[in-house]
Amino acid sequence: MSLPDYKSPEKQSSAAHTNSPVVQLNVGGHLFSTSLSTLRKHPDSMLAELFSRQPKLRSDAEGRYFIDRDGSHFGAVLDFLRSDRLPTENIQQVHREAVYYNIKPLIKVLEETPQLFGELVGRQQFLSRVPHYKENIEVLIRIARAEAIAARHSTIIICVLRTEEDLGFYDNAINSLEADKESVVTFGPWKAVLSVKDLLDCVKMDIESQGYRLSIRPHILERSFLSRSYDFFHKLTFTWW
């Protein structure tokens, strides 16, 4: 007597799902039902690749295909795949998911929305011309956290040099500073029409987007009768509680 061909529950589930036009998904704990044709709509996307002839995913305890990623905005991705419907909120978050799943038509149309167009074409293009901008933001946060021990505030001095001419005065300006010169973080110069205020607004926006509370104000240096006044310095204050 021959024994029946045995397949593990996971293999049985995978075989069943492969043969069924309806697919049950678990995306980071968020449950969805859709079709294979929807998931394969854009052949060069990650979803089309994952659900090719033999799906390349594990199953959860209920037999649903499991994607180990936050599924909070996956429904908006599915809506676009089903009917080309665009989200009206959480545009940046949906764009991030579209990039992750490599759904190029969704990426393109989201980047044309006012919410992303100004960010990508305006602000990010400007910041790409500010040397070491992202690294400086990371340094500012690292210094602030190091100074937060048993304190309510952390204060950091930054130096903003708008032009090459400003850069030429850097040594004199930094020598006139009474604060710890080693901890001063310098931005610029940059080749763009945007102002120092625009740069400071970007610094505040990017630090606060990570959950920090921040204020920025000019750091006024005391000057003698014969010394030159420099307006390069600004005081960043992180408030912890």
Backbone as numpy.savetxt, mean C-alpha at the origin, in Angstrom:
# Nx Ny Nz CAx CAy CAz Cx Cy Cz
-12.13 -60.98 -5.05 -12.99 -59.78 -5.05 -12.09 -58.54 -5.05
-12.34 -57.65 -5.96 -11.51 -56.44 -6.05 -12.05 -55.36 -5.12
-11.14 -54.61 -4.55 -11.52 -53.53 -3.66 -11.86 -52.28 -4.46
-12.81 -51.47 -3.96 -13.16 -50.25 -4.68 -11.99 -49.26 -4.68
-11.90 -48.51 -5.77 -10.86 -47.50 -5.89 -11.10 -46.43 -4.83
-10.10 -46.20 -3.98 -10.27 -45.24 -2.87 -9.60 -43.94 -3.21
-10.30 -42.84 -2.95 -9.72 -41.50 -3.09 -9.93 -40.76 -1.79
-8.95 -40.00 -1.41 -9.08 -39.20 -0.20 -10.22 -38.21 -0.39
-10.82 -37.72 0.74 -11.88 -36.72 0.63 -11.45 -35.50 -0.17
-10.18 -35.08 0.00 -9.73 -33.89 -0.72 -9.69 -34.15 -2.21
-9.22 -35.38 -2.62 -9.18 -35.69 -4.04 -10.58 -35.87 -4.60
-11.49 -36.50 -3.80 -12.86 -36.64 -4.25 -13.49 -35.28 -4.46
-13.25 -34.33 -3.51 -13.80 -32.99 -3.63 -13.25 -32.29 -4.85
-11.93 -32.44 -5.08 -11.31 -31.78 -6.21 -11.87 -32.32 -7.51
-12.05 -33.62 -7.59 -12.58 -34.22 -8.82 -14.00 -33.76 -9.05
-14.79 -33.70 -7.95 -16.18 -33.30 -8.09 -16.28 -31.85 -8.56
-15.43 -30.98 -7.98 -15.48 -29.58 -8.35 -15.01 -29.35 -9.77
-14.01 -30.15 -10.20 -13.51 -29.99 -11.55 -14.58 -30.32 -12.57
-15.43 -31.28 -12.26 -16.47 -31.70 -13.19 -17.73 -30.86 -13.07
-17.81 -30.02 -12.05 -19.01 -29.22 -11.83 -18.79 -27.80 -12.32
-19.80 -27.20 -12.99 -19.65 -25.81 -13.42 -19.73 -24.83 -12.25
-20.22 -25.28 -11.09 -20.35 -24.42 -9.91 -19.17 -24.69 -8.98
-18.56 -23.61 -8.51 -17.38 -23.73 -7.65 -17.67 -23.04 -6.32
-17.36 -23.74 -5.24 -17.49 -23.19 -3.89 -16.11 -22.74 -3.43
-16.03 -21.48 -2.98 -14.75 -20.91 -2.59 -14.76 -20.46 -1.14
-13.61 -20.61 -0.52 -13.35 -20.05 0.81 -12.12 -19.17 0.67
-12.36 -17.86 0.67 -11.25 -16.91 0.52 -10.99 -16.26 1.87
-10.06 -16.81 2.60 -9.71 -16.27 3.91 -10.87 -16.27 4.88
-11.78 -17.25 4.77 -12.94 -17.33 5.66 -14.20 -16.73 5.08
-14.12 -16.03 3.97 -15.30 -15.49 3.27 -15.73 -16.51 2.20
-17.00 -16.87 2.20 -17.49 -17.93 1.33 -18.17 -17.36 0.10
-17.88 -17.99 -1.06 -18.44 -17.54 -2.33 -18.82 -18.74 -3.17
-19.85 -18.55 -4.00 -20.23 -19.54 -5.01 -20.18 -18.85 -6.36
-19.52 -19.49 -7.31 -19.43 -18.92 -8.65 -19.25 -20.06 -9.64
-18.96 -19.72 -10.89 -18.81 -20.73 -11.92 -17.37 -20.77 -12.42
-17.02 -21.90 -13.00 -15.69 -22.02 -13.58 -15.49 -21.01 -14.71
-16.53 -20.81 -15.50 -16.41 -19.88 -16.62 -16.13 -18.46 -16.12
-16.72 -18.08 -14.98 -16.44 -16.76 -14.41 -14.99 -16.65 -13.97
-14.50 -17.66 -13.29 -13.12 -17.64 -12.80 -12.11 -17.69 -13.93
-12.50 -18.27 -15.06 -11.59 -18.39 -16.20 -11.82 -17.32 -17.26
-12.57 -16.30 -16.92 -12.97 -15.30 -17.91 -11.78 -14.62 -18.57
-10.76 -14.30 -17.78 -9.56 -13.65 -18.32 -8.41 -14.65 -18.24
-8.06 -15.26 -19.37 -7.13 -16.40 -19.37 -5.76 -16.13 -18.75
-5.31 -14.86 -18.77 -3.98 -14.59 -18.22 -4.01 -14.20 -16.75
-5.19 -14.29 -16.11 -5.29 -13.95 -14.69 -4.85 -15.11 -13.82
-4.54 -14.80 -12.55 -4.16 -15.85 -11.62 -5.32 -16.82 -11.37
-6.55 -16.27 -11.31 -7.70 -17.13 -11.06 -7.89 -18.14 -12.19
-7.70 -17.70 -13.43 -7.81 -18.62 -14.56 -6.75 -19.71 -14.46
-5.57 -19.33 -14.02 -4.50 -20.31 -13.87 -4.80 -21.28 -12.73
-5.30 -20.74 -11.60 -5.60 -21.61 -10.46 -6.70 -22.61 -10.78
-7.66 -22.18 -11.61 -8.78 -23.06 -11.94 -8.71 -23.52 -13.40
-7.51 -23.89 -13.79 -7.32 -24.49 -15.11 -7.82 -25.93 -15.06
-7.38 -26.76 -15.93 -7.94 -28.12 -16.04 -7.99 -28.83 -14.69
-6.90 -28.78 -13.97 -6.88 -29.38 -12.63 -6.60 -28.28 -11.62
-7.59 -27.85 -10.85 -7.37 -26.75 -9.91 -6.16 -26.98 -9.01
-5.42 -25.89 -8.77 -4.16 -25.97 -8.03 -4.31 -25.42 -6.62
-5.41 -25.81 -5.95 -5.69 -25.29 -4.63 -6.04 -26.41 -3.67
-5.81 -26.15 -2.40 -6.25 -27.08 -1.36 -7.73 -26.83 -1.07
-8.35 -27.78 -0.40 -9.75 -27.64 0.00 -9.84 -27.49 1.52
-10.90 -26.80 1.98 -11.13 -26.72 3.42 -11.88 -27.95 3.89
-12.28 -27.97 5.15 -12.93 -29.16 5.73 -14.27 -29.46 5.07
-14.89 -28.44 4.45 -16.18 -28.64 3.79 -16.03 -28.89 2.30
-14.82 -29.03 1.83 -14.60 -29.31 0.42 -14.55 -28.09 -0.48
-14.57 -26.89 0.10 -14.48 -25.68 -0.72 -13.02 -25.40 -1.05
-12.78 -24.91 -2.25 -11.43 -24.50 -2.60 -11.02 -23.32 -1.71
-9.80 -23.41 -1.18 -9.35 -22.44 -0.20 -8.25 -21.55 -0.78
-8.47 -20.22 -0.72 -7.46 -19.23 -1.09 -7.05 -18.50 0.18
-5.80 -18.61 0.54 -5.32 -18.06 1.82 -4.99 -16.59 1.65
-6.07 -15.77 1.55 -5.93 -14.32 1.39 -7.19 -13.68 1.94
-7.04 -12.48 2.48 -8.21 -11.75 2.98 -9.25 -11.62 1.87
-10.46 -12.10 2.15 -11.50 -12.09 1.13 -12.50 -10.95 1.26
-12.15 -9.92 2.04 -13.10 -8.83 2.29 -13.57 -8.16 1.01
-12.70 -8.08 0.01 -13.05 -7.37 -1.23 -13.09 -8.30 -2.43
-13.07 -9.61 -2.18 -13.12 -10.56 -3.29 -14.47 -10.52 -3.99
-15.53 -10.20 -3.26 -16.85 -10.12 -3.87 -16.91 -9.08 -4.98
-16.21 -7.95 -4.79 -16.17 -6.92 -5.82 -15.43 -7.42 -7.06
-14.40 -8.24 -6.85 -13.68 -8.85 -7.98 -14.61 -9.78 -8.74
-15.35 -10.60 -8.01 -16.30 -11.52 -8.66 -17.38 -10.76 -9.43
-17.88 -9.67 -8.86 -18.90 -8.87 -9.55 -18.39 -8.38 -10.89
-17.13 -7.97 -10.93 -16.57 -7.51 -12.20 -16.45 -8.67 -13.19
-15.99 -9.83 -12.71 -15.85 -10.98 -13.60 -17.20 -11.44 -14.13
-18.24 -11.32 -13.31 -19.57 -11.77 -13.73 -20.22 -10.82 -14.73
-20.14 -9.52 -14.45 -20.96 -8.58 -15.22 -20.26 -7.26 -15.56
-18.94 -7.21 -15.38 -18.18 -5.98 -15.61 -18.63 -4.84 -14.69
-19.25 -5.19 -13.58 -19.70 -4.18 -12.63 -18.52 -3.66 -11.83
-18.43 -2.34 -11.72 -17.31 -1.72 -11.00 -17.71 -1.36 -9.58
-16.78 -1.43 -8.65 -17.09 -1.04 -7.27 -17.26 0.47 -7.17
-18.06 0.89 -6.22 -18.26 2.33 -5.97 -17.59 2.79 -4.69
-17.01 1.87 -3.96 -16.29 2.19 -2.73 -15.11 1.25 -2.57
-14.22 1.59 -1.64 -13.01 0.79 -1.39 -12.21 0.56 -2.67
-12.09 1.60 -3.48 -11.45 1.47 -4.79 -9.99 1.00 -4.66
-9.26 1.60 -3.74 -7.84 1.22 -3.61 -7.68 -0.22 -3.16
-8.56 -0.67 -2.26 -8.47 -2.05 -1.79 -8.81 -3.05 -2.90
-9.84 -2.73 -3.69 -10.21 -3.62 -4.80 -9.10 -3.62 -5.85
-8.50 -2.46 -6.07 -7.38 -2.38 -7.03 -6.24 -3.28 -6.57
-5.97 -3.29 -5.28 -4.91 -4.15 -4.75 -5.21 -5.63 -5.03
-6.49 -6.01 -4.88 -6.87 -7.40 -5.17 -6.77 -7.69 -6.66
-7.16 -6.73 -7.49 -7.08 -6.91 -8.94 -5.63 -7.12 -9.37
-4.72 -6.36 -8.75 -3.29 -6.53 -9.05 -2.82 -7.90 -8.59
-3.23 -8.31 -7.41 -2.82 -9.62 -6.88 -3.28 -10.75 -7.80
-4.52 -10.69 -8.25 -5.06 -11.75 -9.10 -4.77 -11.51 -10.59
-4.06 -10.43 -10.88 -3.63 -10.10 -12.25 -4.81 -10.05 -13.23
-5.87 -9.34 -12.82 -7.03 -9.16 -13.69 -6.85 -7.81 -14.39
-6.18 -7.84 -15.53 -5.73 -6.62 -16.19 -6.85 -5.67 -16.59
-7.98 -6.15 -17.13 -9.05 -5.19 -17.47 -9.58 -4.44 -16.25
-9.68 -5.12 -15.11 -10.13 -4.45 -13.88 -9.09 -3.46 -13.38
-7.82 -3.84 -13.45 -6.75 -2.93 -13.05 -6.82 -1.65 -13.87
-6.96 -1.80 -15.18 -6.96 -0.65 -16.09 -8.12 0.30 -15.81
-9.32 -0.25 -15.66 -10.48 0.62 -15.48 -10.47 1.28 -14.10
-9.96 0.59 -13.08 -9.87 1.20 -11.75 -8.85 2.33 -11.74
-7.77 2.17 -12.48 -6.74 3.21 -12.50 -7.20 4.45 -13.26
-8.33 4.36 -13.95 -8.90 5.53 -14.62 -9.91 6.26 -13.74
-10.27 5.67 -12.60 -11.23 6.34 -11.71 -10.56 7.54 -11.05
-11.35 8.57 -10.70 -10.74 9.75 -10.05 -9.96 9.42 -8.79
-10.45 8.41 -8.03 -9.79 8.08 -6.76 -8.36 7.61 -6.98
-8.12 6.84 -8.05 -6.78 6.31 -8.28 -5.98 7.13 -9.27
-6.66 7.79 -10.21 -5.94 8.55 -11.23 -5.06 9.61 -10.59
-5.62 10.40 -9.67 -4.84 11.44 -9.01 -3.70 10.86 -8.18
-3.96 9.73 -7.51 -2.94 9.10 -6.68 -1.78 8.58 -7.53
-2.12 7.86 -8.62 -1.08 7.21 -9.42 -0.39 8.18 -10.38
-1.17 9.03 -11.03 -0.61 9.92 -12.04 -0.04 11.18 -11.42
-0.67 11.66 -10.35 -0.21 12.89 -9.71 0.75 12.64 -8.57
0.23 12.14 -7.47 1.03 12.06 -6.23 2.19 11.08 -6.36
1.92 9.87 -6.84 3.00 8.87 -6.90 4.07 9.25 -7.92
3.67 9.89 -9.01 4.67 10.36 -9.97 5.55 11.44 -9.36
4.95 12.30 -8.56 5.74 13.31 -7.85 6.70 12.65 -6.87
6.19 11.71 -6.06 7.03 11.09 -5.04 8.16 10.27 -5.65
7.94 9.75 -6.85 9.01 8.99 -7.50 10.20 9.88 -7.85
10.00 11.21 -7.85 11.07 12.15 -8.16 11.73 12.70 -6.90
11.25 12.28 -5.75 11.86 12.69 -4.48 12.80 11.57 -4.05
14.12 11.80 -4.04 15.07 10.73 -3.73 14.79 10.09 -2.36
14.77 8.77 -2.34 14.69 7.97 -1.12 13.44 8.27 -0.28
12.35 8.65 -0.95 11.15 9.03 -0.19 10.64 7.87 0.67
10.42 6.72 0.09 9.86 5.59 0.85 10.79 5.17 1.98
12.09 5.15 1.69 13.05 4.77 2.73 13.02 5.77 3.88
12.87 7.06 3.55 12.81 8.08 4.60 11.58 7.93 5.48
10.45 7.57 4.88 9.24 7.35 5.67 9.47 6.20 6.66
10.09 5.15 6.20 10.39 4.01 7.09 11.34 4.42 8.21
12.33 5.24 7.88 13.28 5.71 8.90 12.57 6.56 9.94
11.69 7.45 9.50 10.96 8.31 10.44 10.15 7.47 11.43
9.47 6.47 10.93 8.65 5.63 11.80 9.54 4.84 12.76
10.66 4.36 12.27 11.57 3.58 13.13 12.14 4.45 14.24
12.54 5.68 13.93 13.08 6.58 14.96 11.99 6.92 15.97
10.79 7.23 15.48 9.69 7.60 16.37 9.37 6.48 17.35
9.33 5.26 16.86 9.02 4.12 17.74 10.14 3.90 18.76
11.38 4.14 18.36 12.50 3.97 19.30 12.44 4.99 20.42
11.87 6.18 20.13 11.82 7.24 21.13 10.51 7.23 21.92
9.67 6.23 21.69 8.35 6.22 22.32 8.34 5.62 23.73
9.46 5.07 24.17 9.51 4.40 25.46 9.24 5.40 26.59
8.20 5.11 27.40 7.82 5.95 28.54 7.60 7.40 28.12
7.03 7.59 26.94 6.79 8.95 26.44 5.41 9.04 25.81
4.86 10.23 25.80 3.58 10.45 25.13 3.77 10.87 23.68
4.89 11.53 23.40 5.17 12.02 22.06 6.58 11.62 21.64
6.77 11.49 20.35 8.10 11.38 19.76 8.25 12.53 18.77
9.36 13.24 18.85 9.57 14.39 17.98 10.82 14.18 17.14
10.69 14.43 15.84 11.79 14.25 14.91 11.89 15.51 14.04
13.12 15.91 13.76 13.36 17.05 12.88 13.64 16.53 11.47
12.96 17.10 10.48 13.27 16.76 9.10 13.76 18.03 8.39
14.58 17.80 7.39 15.10 18.89 6.57 14.57 18.70 5.15
13.90 19.70 4.61 13.33 19.61 3.27 14.04 20.60 2.36
14.75 20.07 1.38 15.51 20.87 0.42 14.80 20.83 -0.92
14.16 21.92 -1.27 13.33 21.96 -2.48 14.16 21.95 -3.76
15.28 22.67 -3.80 16.06 22.85 -5.02 17.53 22.51 -4.81
18.26 22.43 -5.92 19.70 22.23 -5.84 20.38 23.40 -5.13
19.83 24.60 -5.30 20.37 25.76 -4.60 20.23 25.58 -3.09
19.06 25.08 -2.64 18.88 24.81 -1.22 19.92 23.80 -0.72
20.21 22.81 -1.54 21.17 21.78 -1.17 22.55 22.39 -0.90
22.87 23.44 -1.65 24.15 24.10 -1.46 24.29 24.76 -0.09
23.17 25.05 0.56 23.21 25.67 1.89 23.04 24.63 3.01
23.01 23.35 2.65 22.69 22.32 3.63 23.68 22.31 4.80
24.97 22.32 4.51 25.97 22.21 5.58 25.83 23.36 6.58
25.68 24.57 6.08 25.53 25.71 6.98 24.25 25.59 7.81
23.19 25.14 7.13 21.90 25.03 7.83 21.96 23.98 8.93
22.53 22.82 8.63 22.56 21.73 9.61 23.47 22.10 10.78
24.52 22.88 10.52 25.42 23.29 11.59 24.77 24.30 12.53
23.74 25.00 12.02 23.04 25.98 12.87 21.98 25.33 13.74
21.78 24.03 13.55 20.72 23.32 14.27 21.24 22.87 15.63
20.48 23.16 16.67 20.89 22.77 18.02 20.49 21.33 18.35
19.50 20.80 17.63 19.04 19.43 17.91 20.10 18.42 17.47
19.84 17.16 17.80 20.75 16.07 17.42 20.80 15.98 15.90
21.92 16.34 15.32 22.04 16.39 13.85 22.00 15.01 13.23
22.41 13.99 13.97 22.47 12.63 13.43 21.08 12.07 13.14
20.07 12.56 13.86 18.73 11.99 13.69 17.87 12.79 12.70
18.44 13.83 12.09 17.69 14.62 11.12 17.52 13.82 9.83
16.29 13.72 9.33 15.99 13.02 8.08 15.78 14.06 6.99
16.49 13.90 5.87 16.48 14.91 4.81 15.72 14.42 3.58
14.85 15.28 3.07 14.11 15.03 1.83 14.56 16.02 0.76
14.69 15.53 -0.48 14.99 16.39 -1.61 16.47 16.46 -1.91
16.79 17.30 -2.93 15.86 18.10 -3.74 15.14 17.25 -4.79
14.12 17.85 -5.44 13.37 17.13 -6.48 13.13 18.04 -7.68
12.92 17.40 -8.82 12.66 18.13 -10.06 11.19 17.98 -10.42
10.39 18.79 -9.79 8.95 18.84 -10.04 8.46 20.18 -9.51
7.29 20.60 -10.00 6.81 21.94 -9.64 6.19 21.98 -8.25
5.94 20.84 -7.66 5.26 20.83 -6.37 6.13 21.44 -5.27
5.43 21.97 -4.26 6.09 22.78 -3.23 6.51 21.94 -2.02
7.18 22.61 -1.08 7.53 21.98 0.19 6.27 21.55 0.93
5.24 22.38 0.91 3.98 22.03 1.56 3.39 20.75 0.97
3.48 20.60 -0.35 2.97 19.38 -0.99 3.73 18.15 -0.48
5.04 18.29 -0.35 5.84 17.18 0.18 5.45 16.86 1.62
5.27 17.87 2.44 4.89 17.65 3.84 3.50 17.01 3.93
2.59 17.41 3.06 1.26 16.79 3.03 1.37 15.31 2.70
2.27 14.96 1.78 2.47 13.55 1.42 3.05 12.76 2.59
4.02 13.34 3.27 4.62 12.68 4.44 3.54 12.40 5.48
2.74 13.40 5.78 1.67 13.24 6.78 0.66 12.17 6.33
0.26 12.22 5.06 -0.71 11.26 4.55 -0.18 9.82 4.63
1.07 9.62 4.23 1.61 8.26 4.17 1.90 7.69 5.55
2.25 8.53 6.51 2.47 8.03 7.86 1.13 7.76 8.55
0.19 8.67 8.40 -1.12 8.47 9.03 -1.89 7.31 8.41
-1.61 6.98 7.15 -2.28 5.83 6.52 -1.88 4.51 7.17
-0.77 4.54 7.94 -0.32 3.34 8.66 -0.82 3.32 10.10
-1.71 4.27 10.44 -2.35 4.25 11.75 -1.74 5.18 12.79
-0.72 5.95 12.42 -0.07 6.85 13.38 -0.77 8.21 13.40
-0.66 8.89 14.54 -1.14 10.27 14.65 0.06 11.20 14.56
-0.01 12.15 13.65 1.16 12.96 13.34 0.77 14.42 13.14
1.61 15.31 13.66 1.48 16.74 13.36 2.82 17.24 12.85
2.76 18.24 11.98 3.98 18.81 11.39 3.90 20.33 11.51
4.97 20.94 12.00 5.01 22.39 12.05 6.45 22.86 11.81
6.62 24.07 11.36 7.99 24.57 11.11 8.83 24.56 12.38
10.08 24.24 12.21 11.03 24.30 13.32 11.83 25.59 13.17
11.53 26.56 14.01 12.13 27.88 13.91 13.48 27.91 14.64
14.50 28.31 13.91 15.83 28.40 14.51 16.06 29.80 15.06
16.71 29.85 16.21 17.13 31.14 16.73 18.28 31.66 15.86
18.23 32.92 15.52 19.26 33.47 14.65 19.90 34.70 15.31
21.17 34.82 15.05 21.87 36.01 15.52 21.72 37.12 14.48
22.22 38.29 14.81 22.06 39.45 13.94 22.71 39.22 12.57
23.84 38.55 12.56 24.59 38.38 11.32 24.33 37.06 10.61
23.67 36.13 11.27 23.49 34.81 10.67 22.29 34.78 9.73
22.35 33.88 8.78 21.26 33.71 7.82 20.19 32.81 8.43
18.94 33.09 8.09 17.82 32.27 8.56 17.50 31.20 7.51
17.32 29.95 7.98 16.98 28.85 7.08 15.60 28.31 7.46
14.78 28.09 6.43 13.43 27.55 6.69 13.29 26.12 6.19
14.40 25.38 6.22 14.42 24.00 5.72 13.85 23.00 6.72
13.78 23.37 7.99 13.53 22.38 9.03 12.07 22.39 9.49
11.58 21.19 9.78 10.20 21.01 10.25 10.20 19.96 11.36
9.31 20.15 12.30 9.22 19.26 13.45 8.02 18.33 13.29
8.30 17.02 13.26 7.24 16.00 13.20 7.01 15.47 14.59
5.76 15.47 15.02 5.43 14.97 16.35 4.46 13.80 16.23
4.90 12.63 16.67 4.04 11.44 16.77 3.39 11.46 18.15
2.09 11.29 18.19 1.36 11.22 19.47 0.92 9.78 19.69
1.35 9.22 20.83 1.09 7.80 21.10 -0.18 7.59 21.93
-0.49 8.51 22.81 -1.68 8.33 23.66 -2.16 9.67 24.17
